[in-house]
Each structure stands twice: as structure tokens, then as C-alpha cells.
């Protein structure tokens, strides 16, 4: 009997390989990665520098193609899509949260949050409504008219999270989201991320910090491009 769409994993990766040629040698950034991620899961990917975390994040975020293997996102085979279709998938299925916030300095918080919706062709009035709703989720609706320079680091990361949330994508992909924050602010951001997960958002978080990783529901440890360990 086939699973219903709600029961099917959101992400299915099978025997994924990513290689690079360097000086006539083939280097394996990812080697035989198989992984499933359920809807509503909070998964953390951890590993030392050079373990393949960034490469796997690029694959999950549809920013790069695998050399071999399969990646299905929400039932769609990603590795066979062209660049335009891949860009559409990125914009509609994945909300990105970066370590360095990546906010545009001349835009207000609301305008920064609206950006993914502009690329989707959402009308001006609807964009504003959706952006304010996303800022409200992260507790910053009252700062919607402030520019990044008028916000603290923690507030900027909250704006970045609101931007990721704005179009209600199935996945929030967070790359070292607390890396540029002090300990207290980082803890507040992690509380927000956990609250979003409890509200039903699927979270994939990349980190090198064990204290951040242990807050996830499941941890995958990468070593030399392979999954070395996984568990709660």
C-alpha cells in the first residue's frame, strides 16, 4: 500500500555523490550519502570543517547538482531539473537562514522580508501583508520600518528568519544561524527556531557547535563526506 503524501518523507536522498577535479585527482566532497527527512522534523547536520556540511547544504538547498545519486524534494527529482526550474524550487520550497543574515542595508526590515515574494510575482499589497505576518511571528512587527543598521544582531537574524518564513516554504534551511551572535542572543534565536519547528516547520540546521546540535530532534554527523553517525 502506498503512503499518503503527508506520510511520504519530504526529502529522500539516495547514494548521493559530489566530486571535484583537482590537479587530475578526483576529490569526494560527498560520498554515498543516503538520508530521509520527514515533514515537521528538526534535523541537525554537524561535522568538522571539510566534512562535507556546506556541500550537503548546497545540495539540499538546490544550489548545486550532485555528480551521482538521487535527491527528491517533496516528491520531485531535483538532479534532473534545469536551472530555471531549480531557481523556482529554491524560491518556493526552501527558506534560507544564513550566518551573516544577508540583509540588504538600504531596505527596511519589511522590504527585506518581501524580497522572495517579489521574485514570486506576489502583488504589492499581498507582499506587505505576508511580510508583516512573518515579522509578527518573530516578534518584530513593530520594527518593520527599521533598516538593518538600526537593529541589533539578534534582531537582524530574526528579520532573516522572517524572510525565510514569508512564503511559507516546506523547509527552513539554516546555515550556522547563531554563528555571528553572542551566546545569549544565539540562545534566543535557537528558542525561536525550536518554536517554529513545534509550529510545524521542517528545520534543517547546519552547525559545527555540539551545544546547538543537541537541541535538534535528530543529529547527523558527517566525516570525510560520509555519514559517520546519526541518532537522536
PDB file of C-alpha atoms in Angstrom:
ATOM      1  CA  UNK A   1       0.000   0.000   0.000  1.00  0.00           C
ATOM      2  CA  UNK A   2       1.401   3.439  -0.963  1.00  0.00           C
ATOM      3  CA  UNK A   3       1.940   6.099   1.676  1.00  0.00           C
ATOM      4  CA  UNK A   4      -0.229   9.189   1.516  1.00  0.00           C
ATOM      5  CA  UNK A   5       1.640  12.416   0.577  1.00  0.00           C
ATOM      6  CA  UNK A   6       1.574  13.528   4.229  1.00  0.00           C
ATOM      7  CA  UNK A   7       3.355  10.287   5.225  1.00  0.00           C
ATOM      8  CA  UNK A   8       5.979  10.390   2.487  1.00  0.00           C
ATOM      9  CA  UNK A   9       9.346  11.860   3.524  1.00  0.00           C
ATOM     10  CA  UNK A  10       9.839  15.464   2.453  1.00  0.00           C
ATOM     11  CA  UNK A  11      13.466  14.757   1.485  1.00  0.00           C
ATOM     12  CA  UNK A  12      14.776  11.478   0.070  1.00  0.00           C
ATOM     13  CA  UNK A  13      18.483  11.293  -0.791  1.00  0.00           C
ATOM     14  CA  UNK A  14      19.899   8.049  -2.185  1.00  0.00           C
ATOM     15  CA  UNK A  15      23.577   7.269  -2.774  1.00  0.00           C
ATOM     16  CA  UNK A  16      24.423  10.950  -3.343  1.00  0.00           C
ATOM     17  CA  UNK A  17      27.942  11.682  -4.552  1.00  0.00           C
ATOM     18  CA  UNK A  18      29.621  15.019  -5.236  1.00  0.00           C
ATOM     19  CA  UNK A  19      33.115  15.035  -6.697  1.00  0.00           C
ATOM     20  CA  UNK A  20      35.513  17.765  -7.776  1.00  0.00           C
ATOM     21  CA  UNK A  21      38.509  17.501 -10.058  1.00  0.00           C
ATOM     22  CA  UNK A  22      41.687  18.988  -8.637  1.00  0.00           C
ATOM     23  CA  UNK A  23      45.078  18.603 -10.263  1.00  0.00           C
ATOM     24  CA  UNK A  24      43.999  15.488 -12.131  1.00  0.00           C
ATOM     25  CA  UNK A  25      42.709  13.925  -8.914  1.00  0.00           C
ATOM     26  CA  UNK A  26      39.059  13.240  -8.050  1.00  0.00           C
ATOM     27  CA  UNK A  27      38.062  14.537  -4.631  1.00  0.00           C
ATOM     28  CA  UNK A  28      34.887  13.284  -2.941  1.00  0.00           C
ATOM     29  CA  UNK A  29      33.101  16.119  -1.113  1.00  0.00           C
ATOM     30  CA  UNK A  30      30.145  13.773  -0.533  1.00  0.00           C
ATOM     31  CA  UNK A  31      30.433  10.002  -0.848  1.00  0.00           C
ATOM     32  CA  UNK A  32      27.420   7.669  -0.848  1.00  0.00           C
ATOM     33  CA  UNK A  33      25.030   9.779   1.265  1.00  0.00           C
ATOM     34  CA  UNK A  34      21.571   8.287   1.847  1.00  0.00           C
ATOM     35  CA  UNK A  35      19.116  10.206   4.004  1.00  0.00           C
ATOM     36  CA  UNK A  36      15.398  10.754   4.579  1.00  0.00           C
ATOM     37  CA  UNK A  37      13.855  13.758   6.330  1.00  0.00           C
ATOM     38  CA  UNK A  38      10.237  13.694   7.474  1.00  0.00           C
ATOM     39  CA  UNK A  39       7.845  16.631   7.364  1.00  0.00           C
ATOM     40  CA  UNK A  40       7.963  18.588  10.606  1.00  0.00           C
ATOM     41  CA  UNK A  41      11.331  17.159  11.632  1.00  0.00           C
ATOM     42  CA  UNK A  42      14.142  19.203  13.216  1.00  0.00           C
ATOM     43  CA  UNK A  43      17.367  17.743  11.827  1.00  0.00           C
ATOM     44  CA  UNK A  44      20.867  18.973  12.562  1.00  0.00           C
ATOM     45  CA  UNK A  45      23.878  18.213  10.373  1.00  0.00           C
ATOM     46  CA  UNK A  46      27.161  18.529  12.255  1.00  0.00           C
ATOM     47  CA  UNK A  47      30.796  17.849  11.460  1.00  0.00           C
ATOM     48  CA  UNK A  48      34.249  19.408  11.445  1.00  0.00           C
ATOM     49  CA  UNK A  49      35.487  21.791   8.758  1.00  0.00           C
ATOM     50  CA  UNK A  50      35.920  19.909   5.479  1.00  0.00           C
ATOM     51  CA  UNK A  51      33.472  17.148   6.443  1.00  0.00           C
ATOM     52  CA  UNK A  52      31.034  17.981   3.619  1.00  0.00           C
ATOM     53  CA  UNK A  53      28.454  20.028   5.580  1.00  0.00           C
ATOM     54  CA  UNK A  54      28.492  23.006   3.209  1.00  0.00           C
ATOM     55  CA  UNK A  55      28.364  20.772   0.136  1.00  0.00           C
ATOM     56  CA  UNK A  56      25.391  18.858   1.541  1.00  0.00           C
ATOM     57  CA  UNK A  57      23.687  22.148   2.393  1.00  0.00           C
ATOM     58  CA  UNK A  58      24.181  23.300  -1.209  1.00  0.00           C
ATOM     59  CA  UNK A  59      22.593  20.070  -2.428  1.00  0.00           C
ATOM     60  CA  UNK A  60      19.657  20.298  -0.018  1.00  0.00           C
ATOM     61  CA  UNK A  61      19.186  23.960  -0.952  1.00  0.00           C
ATOM     62  CA  UNK A  62      19.161  23.170  -4.696  1.00  0.00           C
ATOM     63  CA  UNK A  63      22.220  25.406  -5.149  1.00  0.00           C
ATOM     64  CA  UNK A  64      24.306  22.678  -6.810  1.00  0.00           C
ATOM     65  CA  UNK A  65      23.893  19.410  -8.688  1.00  0.00           C
ATOM     66  CA  UNK A  66      25.151  16.016  -7.464  1.00  0.00           C
ATOM     67  CA  UNK A  67      27.710  14.108  -9.506  1.00  0.00           C
ATOM     68  CA  UNK A  68      25.691  10.920  -8.986  1.00  0.00           C
ATOM     69  CA  UNK A  69      22.762   9.661  -6.958  1.00  0.00           C
ATOM     70  CA  UNK A  70      19.243  10.936  -6.381  1.00  0.00           C
ATOM     71  CA  UNK A  71      17.671  13.831  -4.472  1.00  0.00           C
ATOM     72  CA  UNK A  72      13.871  14.027  -4.291  1.00  0.00           C
ATOM     73  CA  UNK A  73      12.316  17.055  -2.619  1.00  0.00           C
ATOM     74  CA  UNK A  74       8.584  16.928  -1.962  1.00  0.00           C
ATOM     75  CA  UNK A  75       8.316  14.088  -4.487  1.00  0.00           C
ATOM     76  CA  UNK A  76      10.272  15.835  -7.272  1.00  0.00           C
ATOM     77  CA  UNK A  77      13.629  14.577  -8.583  1.00  0.00           C
ATOM     78  CA  UNK A  78      15.896  17.616  -8.241  1.00  0.00           C
ATOM     79  CA  UNK A  79      19.016  16.352 -10.011  1.00  0.00           C
ATOM     80  CA  UNK A  80      17.245  16.275 -13.398  1.00  0.00           C
ATOM     81  CA  UNK A  81      15.883  19.842 -13.346  1.00  0.00           C
ATOM     82  CA  UNK A  82      17.188  22.759 -15.401  1.00  0.00           C
ATOM     83  CA  UNK A  83      18.484  25.973 -13.829  1.00  0.00           C
ATOM     84  CA  UNK A  84      15.211  27.926 -14.186  1.00  0.00           C
ATOM     85  CA  UNK A  85      13.126  25.165 -12.619  1.00  0.00           C
ATOM     86  CA  UNK A  86      15.725  24.773  -9.879  1.00  0.00           C
ATOM     87  CA  UNK A  87      15.520  28.507  -9.125  1.00  0.00           C
ATOM     88  CA  UNK A  88      11.736  28.199  -8.857  1.00  0.00           C
ATOM     89  CA  UNK A  89      12.069  25.246  -6.455  1.00  0.00           C
ATOM     90  CA  UNK A  90      14.539  27.226  -4.299  1.00  0.00           C
ATOM     91  CA  UNK A  91      12.192  30.181  -4.121  1.00  0.00           C
ATOM     92  CA  UNK A  92       9.028  28.220  -3.379  1.00  0.00           C
ATOM     93  CA  UNK A  93      10.187  25.224  -1.321  1.00  0.00           C
ATOM     94  CA  UNK A  94      13.154  26.468   0.756  1.00  0.00           C
ATOM     95  CA  UNK A  95      13.605  29.326   3.205  1.00  0.00           C
ATOM     96  CA  UNK A  96      17.289  30.131   3.746  1.00  0.00           C
ATOM     97  CA  UNK A  97      18.704  31.432   7.048  1.00  0.00           C
ATOM     98  CA  UNK A  98      22.373  32.457   6.845  1.00  0.00           C
ATOM     99  CA  UNK A  99      25.030  33.065   9.489  1.00  0.00           C
ATOM    100  CA  UNK A 100      25.696  36.585   8.156  1.00  0.00           C
ATOM    101  CA  UNK A 101      21.963  37.481   7.856  1.00  0.00           C
ATOM    102  CA  UNK A 102      22.374  38.638   4.187  1.00  0.00           C
ATOM    103  CA  UNK A 103      20.006  41.593   4.611  1.00  0.00           C
ATOM    104  CA  UNK A 104      20.134  44.478   2.121  1.00  0.00           C
ATOM    105  CA  UNK A 105      21.233  47.564   4.107  1.00  0.00           C
ATOM    106  CA  UNK A 106      19.152  50.144   2.222  1.00  0.00           C
ATOM    107  CA  UNK A 107      15.886  48.243   2.631  1.00  0.00           C
ATOM    108  CA  UNK A 108      13.674  48.221   5.706  1.00  0.00           C
ATOM    109  CA  UNK A 109      13.006  45.016   7.625  1.00  0.00           C
ATOM    110  CA  UNK A 110       9.659  44.642   5.850  1.00  0.00           C
ATOM    111  CA  UNK A 111      11.192  45.228   2.409  1.00  0.00           C
ATOM    112  CA  UNK A 112      13.922  42.644   3.121  1.00  0.00           C
ATOM    113  CA  UNK A 113      11.283  40.104   4.112  1.00  0.00           C
ATOM    114  CA  UNK A 114       9.308  40.870   0.953  1.00  0.00           C
ATOM    115  CA  UNK A 115      12.219  40.055  -1.394  1.00  0.00           C
ATOM    116  CA  UNK A 116      11.478  36.335  -2.011  1.00  0.00           C
ATOM    117  CA  UNK A 117       7.845  37.290  -2.631  1.00  0.00           C
ATOM    118  CA  UNK A 118       8.903  39.879  -5.245  1.00  0.00           C
ATOM    119  CA  UNK A 119      10.654  37.092  -7.161  1.00  0.00           C
ATOM    120  CA  UNK A 120       7.484  35.012  -6.941  1.00  0.00           C
ATOM    121  CA  UNK A 121       5.454  37.804  -8.511  1.00  0.00           C
ATOM    122  CA  UNK A 122       3.238  38.357  -5.456  1.00  0.00           C
ATOM    123  CA  UNK A 123       1.294  41.645  -5.653  1.00  0.00           C
ATOM    124  CA  UNK A 124       2.496  44.634  -3.608  1.00  0.00           C
ATOM    125  CA  UNK A 125      -0.404  44.641  -1.145  1.00  0.00           C
ATOM    126  CA  UNK A 126      -0.227  40.878  -0.570  1.00  0.00           C
ATOM    127  CA  UNK A 127       3.565  41.044  -0.143  1.00  0.00           C
ATOM    128  CA  UNK A 128       3.225  43.659   2.582  1.00  0.00           C
ATOM    129  CA  UNK A 129       0.591  41.601   4.376  1.00  0.00           C
ATOM    130  CA  UNK A 130       2.675  38.404   4.231  1.00  0.00           C
ATOM    131  CA  UNK A 131       5.869  40.189   5.307  1.00  0.00           C
ATOM    132  CA  UNK A 132       4.218  41.801   8.314  1.00  0.00           C
ATOM    133  CA  UNK A 133       2.702  38.440   9.306  1.00  0.00           C
ATOM    134  CA  UNK A 134       6.173  36.833   9.129  1.00  0.00           C
ATOM    135  CA  UNK A 135       7.730  39.660  11.178  1.00  0.00           C
ATOM    136  CA  UNK A 136       4.948  39.213  13.710  1.00  0.00           C
ATOM    137  CA  UNK A 137       5.897  35.520  14.031  1.00  0.00           C
ATOM    138  CA  UNK A 138       9.435  36.512  15.077  1.00  0.00           C
ATOM    139  CA  UNK A 139       8.279  39.319  17.354  1.00  0.00           C
ATOM    140  CA  UNK A 140       9.473  42.223  15.176  1.00  0.00           C
ATOM    141  CA  UNK A 141       6.328  43.620  13.553  1.00  0.00           C
ATOM    142  CA  UNK A 142       6.902  46.908  15.418  1.00  0.00           C
ATOM    143  CA  UNK A 143      10.361  47.212  13.805  1.00  0.00           C
ATOM    144  CA  UNK A 144       9.151  46.666  10.234  1.00  0.00           C
ATOM    145  CA  UNK A 145      10.252  50.154   9.132  1.00  0.00           C
ATOM    146  CA  UNK A 146      13.781  49.892  10.571  1.00  0.00           C
ATOM    147  CA  UNK A 147      16.835  49.304   8.391  1.00  0.00           C
ATOM    148  CA  UNK A 148      19.406  46.628   9.383  1.00  0.00           C
ATOM    149  CA  UNK A 149      21.809  49.237  10.811  1.00  0.00           C
ATOM    150  CA  UNK A 150      19.068  50.248  13.266  1.00  0.00           C
ATOM    151  CA  UNK A 151      18.667  46.681  14.558  1.00  0.00           C
ATOM    152  CA  UNK A 152      20.790  44.520  16.854  1.00  0.00           C
ATOM    153  CA  UNK A 153      22.451  41.340  15.570  1.00  0.00           C
ATOM    154  CA  UNK A 154      19.727  39.208  17.108  1.00  0.00           C
ATOM    155  CA  UNK A 155      17.013  41.368  15.569  1.00  0.00           C
ATOM    156  CA  UNK A 156      18.704  41.166  12.162  1.00  0.00           C
ATOM    157  CA  UNK A 157      18.736  37.369  12.394  1.00  0.00           C
ATOM    158  CA  UNK A 158      15.035  37.450  13.316  1.00  0.00           C
ATOM    159  CA  UNK A 159      14.365  39.530  10.193  1.00  0.00           C
ATOM    160  CA  UNK A 160      16.338  36.945   8.188  1.00  0.00           C
ATOM    161  CA  UNK A 161      14.199  34.175   9.720  1.00  0.00           C
ATOM    162  CA  UNK A 162      11.042  36.153   8.868  1.00  0.00           C
ATOM    163  CA  UNK A 163      12.278  36.443   5.272  1.00  0.00           C
ATOM    164  CA  UNK A 164      12.756  32.663   5.164  1.00  0.00           C
ATOM    165  CA  UNK A 165       9.238  32.193   6.558  1.00  0.00           C
ATOM    166  CA  UNK A 166       7.441  34.725   4.361  1.00  0.00           C
ATOM    167  CA  UNK A 167       6.393  32.427   1.542  1.00  0.00           C
ATOM    168  CA  UNK A 168       5.654  29.503   3.909  1.00  0.00           C
ATOM    169  CA  UNK A 169       8.146  27.100   2.284  1.00  0.00           C
ATOM    170  CA  UNK A 170       8.141  23.412   3.329  1.00  0.00           C
ATOM    171  CA  UNK A 171      11.781  23.611   4.527  1.00  0.00           C
ATOM    172  CA  UNK A 172      13.772  26.120   6.556  1.00  0.00           C
ATOM    173  CA  UNK A 173      17.477  25.579   5.848  1.00  0.00           C
ATOM    174  CA  UNK A 174      19.636  27.279   8.485  1.00  0.00           C
ATOM    175  CA  UNK A 175      23.404  27.551   7.974  1.00  0.00           C
ATOM    176  CA  UNK A 176      25.170  28.327  11.299  1.00  0.00           C
ATOM    177  CA  UNK A 177      22.283  30.647  12.299  1.00  0.00           C
ATOM    178  CA  UNK A 178      23.879  31.530  15.657  1.00  0.00           C
ATOM    179  CA  UNK A 179      27.478  31.741  14.412  1.00  0.00           C
ATOM    180  CA  UNK A 180      27.625  35.560  14.303  1.00  0.00           C
ATOM    181  CA  UNK A 181      25.761  36.084  17.595  1.00  0.00           C
ATOM    182  CA  UNK A 182      26.814  36.230  21.243  1.00  0.00           C
ATOM    183  CA  UNK A 183      25.830  33.317  23.479  1.00  0.00           C
ATOM    184  CA  UNK A 184      22.684  34.919  24.949  1.00  0.00           C
ATOM    185  CA  UNK A 185      21.353  36.162  21.591  1.00  0.00           C
ATOM    186  CA  UNK A 186      22.214  32.845  19.953  1.00  0.00           C
ATOM    187  CA  UNK A 187      20.196  31.014  22.607  1.00  0.00           C
ATOM    188  CA  UNK A 188      17.205  33.311  21.934  1.00  0.00           C
ATOM    189  CA  UNK A 189      17.421  32.610  18.190  1.00  0.00           C
ATOM    190  CA  UNK A 190      17.560  28.860  18.864  1.00  0.00           C
ATOM    191  CA  UNK A 191      14.434  29.149  21.043  1.00  0.00           C
ATOM    192  CA  UNK A 192      12.691  30.848  18.118  1.00  0.00           C
ATOM    193  CA  UNK A 193      13.814  28.118  15.694  1.00  0.00           C
ATOM    194  CA  UNK A 194      12.562  25.415  18.085  1.00  0.00           C
ATOM    195  CA  UNK A 195       9.222  27.225  18.417  1.00  0.00           C
ATOM    196  CA  UNK A 196       8.893  27.344  14.625  1.00  0.00           C
ATOM    197  CA  UNK A 197       9.575  23.612  14.496  1.00  0.00           C
ATOM    198  CA  UNK A 198       6.881  22.982  17.131  1.00  0.00           C
ATOM    199  CA  UNK A 199       4.513  25.029  14.953  1.00  0.00           C
ATOM    200  CA  UNK A 200       5.092  22.510  12.143  1.00  0.00           C
ATOM    201  CA  UNK A 201       8.044  23.862  10.145  1.00  0.00           C
ATOM    202  CA  UNK A 202      10.646  21.376   8.911  1.00  0.00           C
ATOM    203  CA  UNK A 203      14.075  22.610  10.016  1.00  0.00           C
ATOM    204  CA  UNK A 204      17.448  21.509   8.619  1.00  0.00           C
ATOM    205  CA  UNK A 205      20.256  23.177  10.555  1.00  0.00           C
ATOM    206  CA  UNK A 206      23.961  23.041   9.710  1.00  0.00           C
ATOM    207  CA  UNK A 207      26.414  23.697  12.541  1.00  0.00           C
ATOM    208  CA  UNK A 208      29.799  22.819  13.987  1.00  0.00           C
ATOM    209  CA  UNK A 209      28.574  23.578  17.534  1.00  0.00           C
ATOM    210  CA  UNK A 210      27.544  20.487  19.590  1.00  0.00           C
ATOM    211  CA  UNK A 211      25.532  22.687  22.003  1.00  0.00           C
ATOM    212  CA  UNK A 212      23.390  23.891  19.090  1.00  0.00           C
ATOM    213  CA  UNK A 213      23.131  20.413  17.548  1.00  0.00           C
ATOM    214  CA  UNK A 214      21.813  18.715  20.690  1.00  0.00           C
ATOM    215  CA  UNK A 215      18.685  20.900  20.573  1.00  0.00           C
ATOM    216  CA  UNK A 216      17.534  19.178  17.367  1.00  0.00           C
ATOM    217  CA  UNK A 217      15.327  16.093  17.222  1.00  0.00           C
ATOM    218  CA  UNK A 218      17.921  14.168  15.194  1.00  0.00           C
ATOM    219  CA  UNK A 219      21.623  14.682  14.562  1.00  0.00           C
ATOM    220  CA  UNK A 220      23.626  13.515  11.557  1.00  0.00           C
ATOM    221  CA  UNK A 221      27.404  13.650  11.875  1.00  0.00           C
ATOM    222  CA  UNK A 222      29.452  13.982   8.683  1.00  0.00           C
ATOM    223  CA  UNK A 223      33.081  12.913   8.428  1.00  0.00           C
ATOM    224  CA  UNK A 224      35.113  12.965   5.208  1.00  0.00           C
ATOM    225  CA  UNK A 225      31.985  13.289   3.058  1.00  0.00           C
ATOM    226  CA  UNK A 226      30.180  10.331   4.623  1.00  0.00           C
ATOM    227  CA  UNK A 227      27.543   9.949   7.334  1.00  0.00           C
ATOM    228  CA  UNK A 228      29.596   8.761  10.289  1.00  0.00           C
ATOM    229  CA  UNK A 229      26.772   8.663  12.813  1.00  0.00           C
ATOM    230  CA  UNK A 230      23.099   9.529  13.211  1.00  0.00           C
ATOM    231  CA  UNK A 231      20.646   9.420  16.051  1.00  0.00           C
ATOM    232  CA  UNK A 232      18.522  11.413  18.487  1.00  0.00           C
TER     233      UNK A 232
END
